Every structure is written in C-alpha cells, then in structure tokens.
Amino acid sequence: MPVLQGTVVGLRPFRTSDVDAVLEASSDPYIPLVTSVPSQPDPALAAAFVQRQRDRARAGEGWSWAIEVADGRCVGQIGLWPRERAQGRASLGYWVRPSARRQGCASDALATAVAWAWTLRDLHRLELHVEPANLGSARAAERVGFEREGLLRSWLPVGDERRDVVVMALLRS
C-alpha cells in the first residue's frame, strides 16, 4: 500500500486511531448512504470499516487510503477501484468528514491519487460519479481536471430510491 504526499494532505493506510473520522462520517446524513461507512456511529462498526479498508489492497480490490492532514489526523477516505482495469479504466471515490470540509482536502487527495494512478501504465481513463446536487465534490474533481461527460439517470441506489449521477472523467491523454 503506497504512502503518498500531496500539497495539503497525505494518503496512507488506515490506522486503528482513524476510527474517530469514521464515527464522524457515520453521523453525516449522506456518506453512509453511498459508501460502506456504517450508518450508525458505533465504535465496533467503525473499527470493522477501518479493517476492511486495510484489507482491500491485499485482496486485490483496489487501494483505500486514509486522507491525513499535517497534524496526523484522518479527515476522510479516498479509493482507487480498478474493476475495469482490463479495459484501461478505474474509478475513484472519496469522502471528507464534515468538520474538515472546505479546506482543499478532497481536491488535493484526488490530485494525489490521480498522479499515482497514472503510474499504472495500463490505465487510460479515470472516472468518478457525483450526484448533481453535490457541488463541492464536483468542484473538487473539476479542480483536478475531471470533465463532466453526462448524466446517468436512476443510476445510484441511495436508501430506498434511485438517484441520478453525473459521470466525470479524466483521460491520460
């Protein structure tokens, strides 16, 4: 699992001490709906989430990094998921705990993960999916160079409903 350094944040494997970030994310009304973050702020469930993130690279599922700020505190998660690597594609996903938003953490984490993703010679396209109302996430992706390509209608199951998402992509070329 590579350790990466951006301008604002570092990306590193999750640690047991990162449970507090997962607990805060569990209290967010949106993050647990679209990620594997537990929907209740329960320390045992948060610890299990941390362990799952640590296991993902070993299992060949992808890379899941804790987003760390200068004081060593985990402020979120970013993952690179190469499910379509044979076609030269991978997807990214990220979240930032509510208390750390609007500080440039998401865009720097994304830029850092993208720079590392391009070291994987077989990748030519990186994608992410953002709900149209999630302007902060879309802006973070646009700052890194991702472009909006289209609307995928009724694409994402969120709770008891299906929601539209905007597909955004960044090409190696």
CSV table of C-alpha atoms in Angstrom, one decimal:
chain,number,residue,atom,x,y,z
A,1,MET,CA,0.0,0.0,0.0
A,2,PRO,CA,1.8,3.1,-1.1
A,3,VAL,CA,2.1,6.2,1.1
A,4,LEU,CA,1.6,9.4,-1.0
A,5,GLN,CA,2.1,13.0,-0.2
A,6,GLY,CA,0.1,15.8,-1.7
A,7,THR,CA,0.4,19.6,-1.1
A,8,VAL,CA,-2.3,19.7,1.6
A,9,VAL,CA,-2.8,16.1,2.6
A,10,GLY,CA,-1.1,12.8,2.7
A,11,LEU,CA,-2.6,9.4,1.7
A,12,ARG,CA,-1.7,6.4,3.9
A,13,PRO,CA,-3.2,3.1,5.0
A,14,PHE,CA,-5.9,3.3,7.6
A,15,ARG,CA,-4.9,3.0,11.3
A,16,THR,CA,-6.9,2.0,14.3
A,17,SER,CA,-6.8,5.6,15.5
A,18,ASP,CA,-8.8,6.6,12.4
A,19,VAL,CA,-12.0,5.3,14.0
A,20,ASP,CA,-12.9,8.9,15.1
A,21,ALA,CA,-13.1,10.0,11.4
A,22,VAL,CA,-15.3,7.1,10.6
A,23,LEU,CA,-17.6,7.8,13.6
A,24,GLU,CA,-18.0,11.4,12.4
A,25,ALA,CA,-18.7,10.3,8.8
A,26,SER,CA,-21.3,7.8,10.2
A,27,SER,CA,-23.2,10.8,11.6
A,28,ASP,CA,-23.3,12.5,8.2
A,29,PRO,CA,-26.7,12.2,6.6
A,30,TYR,CA,-25.2,11.3,3.2
A,31,ILE,CA,-21.8,9.5,3.4
A,32,PRO,CA,-23.2,6.2,4.8
A,33,LEU,CA,-25.8,6.1,2.0
A,34,VAL,CA,-23.3,5.9,-0.8
A,35,THR,CA,-20.2,4.3,0.8
A,36,SER,CA,-19.5,1.4,3.1
A,37,VAL,CA,-19.2,3.7,6.1
A,38,PRO,CA,-21.5,2.3,8.8
A,39,SER,CA,-24.8,4.1,9.1
A,40,GLN,CA,-24.6,4.4,13.0
A,41,PRO,CA,-21.7,5.9,14.9
A,42,ASP,CA,-20.8,2.7,16.6
A,43,PRO,CA,-17.1,2.2,17.6
A,44,ALA,CA,-17.1,-1.5,16.7
A,45,LEU,CA,-18.6,-0.9,13.3
A,46,ALA,CA,-16.1,1.9,12.7
A,47,ALA,CA,-13.2,-0.4,13.6
A,48,ALA,CA,-14.6,-3.0,11.2
A,49,PHE,CA,-14.7,-0.4,8.4
A,50,VAL,CA,-11.1,0.6,9.1
A,51,GLN,CA,-10.0,-3.1,8.9
A,52,ARG,CA,-11.9,-3.6,5.6
A,53,GLN,CA,-10.0,-0.6,4.1
A,54,ARG,CA,-6.7,-2.1,5.2
A,55,ASP,CA,-7.7,-5.5,3.6
A,56,ARG,CA,-8.7,-4.1,0.2
A,57,ALA,CA,-5.3,-3.8,-1.4
A,58,ARG,CA,-4.3,-7.3,-0.2
A,59,ALA,CA,-7.5,-8.7,-1.6
A,60,GLY,CA,-6.8,-7.1,-5.0
A,61,GLU,CA,-10.0,-4.9,-4.8
A,62,GLY,CA,-8.2,-1.6,-5.1
A,63,TRP,CA,-6.5,0.9,-2.9
A,64,SER,CA,-8.2,2.7,0.0
A,65,TRP,CA,-6.3,5.5,1.7
A,66,ALA,CA,-6.9,7.5,4.8
A,67,ILE,CA,-6.7,11.2,4.0
A,68,GLU,CA,-4.4,12.7,6.6
A,69,VAL,CA,-3.7,16.4,7.4
A,70,ALA,CA,-0.4,17.8,8.7
A,71,ASP,CA,-1.2,17.0,12.4
A,72,GLY,CA,-1.7,13.3,11.6
A,73,ARG,CA,-5.5,13.4,11.8
A,74,CYS,CA,-7.5,11.4,9.4
A,75,VAL,CA,-10.1,13.6,7.7
A,76,GLY,CA,-11.5,11.2,5.1
A,77,GLN,CA,-11.0,8.4,2.7
A,78,ILE,CA,-10.2,8.1,-1.0
A,79,GLY,CA,-10.2,4.9,-3.0
A,80,LEU,CA,-9.0,3.8,-6.5
A,81,TRP,CA,-11.0,0.9,-7.7
A,82,PRO,CA,-9.6,-0.9,-10.8
A,83,ARG,CA,-12.7,-3.1,-11.5
A,84,GLU,CA,-12.4,-2.3,-15.3
A,85,ARG,CA,-8.6,-2.3,-15.5
A,86,ALA,CA,-8.6,-4.8,-18.4
A,87,GLN,CA,-10.3,-2.1,-20.4
A,88,GLY,CA,-7.9,0.6,-19.1
A,89,ARG,CA,-10.4,2.2,-16.7
A,90,ALA,CA,-10.6,2.7,-13.0
A,91,SER,CA,-12.9,4.7,-10.7
A,92,LEU,CA,-12.3,6.9,-7.7
A,93,GLY,CA,-14.4,7.7,-4.8
A,94,TYR,CA,-13.8,9.9,-1.7
A,95,TRP,CA,-15.4,11.5,1.3
A,96,VAL,CA,-14.3,14.1,3.8
A,97,ARG,CA,-15.6,14.3,7.3
A,98,PRO,CA,-17.9,17.3,7.9
A,99,SER,CA,-15.5,19.1,10.2
A,100,ALA,CA,-12.7,19.1,7.6
A,101,ARG,CA,-14.6,20.2,4.5
A,102,ARG,CA,-13.9,23.4,2.5
A,103,GLN,CA,-10.1,23.2,3.3
A,104,GLY,CA,-8.9,21.7,0.0
A,105,CYS,CA,-8.5,18.2,1.3
A,106,ALA,CA,-10.7,16.5,-1.3
A,107,SER,CA,-9.2,18.1,-4.3
A,108,ASP,CA,-5.6,17.6,-3.0
A,109,ALA,CA,-6.4,13.9,-2.1
A,110,LEU,CA,-7.9,13.4,-5.6
A,111,ALA,CA,-4.9,15.0,-7.4
A,112,THR,CA,-2.5,12.9,-5.3
A,113,ALA,CA,-4.4,9.7,-6.0
A,114,VAL,CA,-4.7,10.5,-9.8
A,115,ALA,CA,-0.9,11.2,-10.0
A,116,TRP,CA,-0.3,7.8,-8.5
A,117,ALA,CA,-2.9,6.1,-10.7
A,118,TRP,CA,-1.1,7.3,-13.8
A,119,THR,CA,1.9,5.3,-12.7
A,120,LEU,CA,-0.2,2.2,-13.5
A,121,ARG,CA,0.7,2.0,-17.2
A,122,ASP,CA,-2.5,0.2,-18.3
A,123,LEU,CA,-4.9,2.9,-17.1
A,124,HIS,CA,-6.0,5.4,-19.6
A,125,ARG,CA,-9.3,6.7,-18.1
A,126,LEU,CA,-10.3,7.6,-14.6
A,127,GLU,CA,-13.9,8.0,-13.7
A,128,LEU,CA,-16.0,9.2,-10.8
A,129,HIS,CA,-19.7,9.6,-10.2
A,130,VAL,CA,-21.2,12.6,-8.4
A,131,GLU,CA,-24.8,13.4,-7.6
A,132,PRO,CA,-25.9,16.6,-9.4
A,133,ALA,CA,-26.6,18.4,-6.0
A,134,ASN,CA,-23.1,17.5,-4.6
A,135,LEU,CA,-21.5,20.7,-5.9
A,136,GLY,CA,-18.5,20.5,-3.5
A,137,SER,CA,-17.5,17.1,-4.8
A,138,ALA,CA,-17.9,18.1,-8.4
A,139,ARG,CA,-15.8,21.3,-7.9
A,140,ALA,CA,-13.1,19.3,-6.3
A,141,ALA,CA,-13.0,16.9,-9.3
A,142,GLU,CA,-13.0,19.8,-11.8
A,143,ARG,CA,-10.1,21.5,-10.0
A,144,VAL,CA,-8.1,18.3,-10.7
A,145,GLY,CA,-9.1,18.3,-14.4
A,146,PHE,CA,-12.1,15.9,-14.4
A,147,GLU,CA,-14.7,16.9,-17.0
A,148,ARG,CA,-18.4,16.3,-16.8
A,149,GLU,CA,-19.5,13.8,-19.5
A,150,GLY,CA,-23.1,13.2,-18.9
A,151,LEU,CA,-26.0,12.3,-16.6
A,152,LEU,CA,-26.6,8.7,-15.7
A,153,ARG,CA,-30.3,8.7,-14.9
A,154,SER,CA,-31.5,6.5,-12.0
A,155,TRP,CA,-28.0,5.0,-11.7
A,156,LEU,CA,-27.3,5.0,-8.0
A,157,PRO,CA,-29.4,3.3,-5.3
A,158,VAL,CA,-29.4,5.6,-2.3
A,159,GLY,CA,-31.5,4.3,0.6
A,160,ASP,CA,-34.9,3.4,-0.8
A,161,GLU,CA,-34.6,5.4,-4.0
A,162,ARG,CA,-32.5,5.6,-7.2
A,163,ARG,CA,-30.7,8.8,-8.0
A,164,ASP,CA,-29.1,10.4,-11.0
A,165,VAL,CA,-25.3,10.9,-11.1
A,166,VAL,CA,-23.0,12.9,-13.3
A,167,VAL,CA,-20.2,10.8,-14.7
A,168,MET,CA,-16.9,12.7,-14.7
A,169,ALA,CA,-13.7,11.5,-16.3
A,170,LEU,CA,-10.0,12.3,-16.7
A,171,LEU,CA,-8.1,10.9,-19.6
A,172,ARG,CA,-4.4,10.1,-19.5
A,173,SER,CA,-4.0,11.9,-22.8
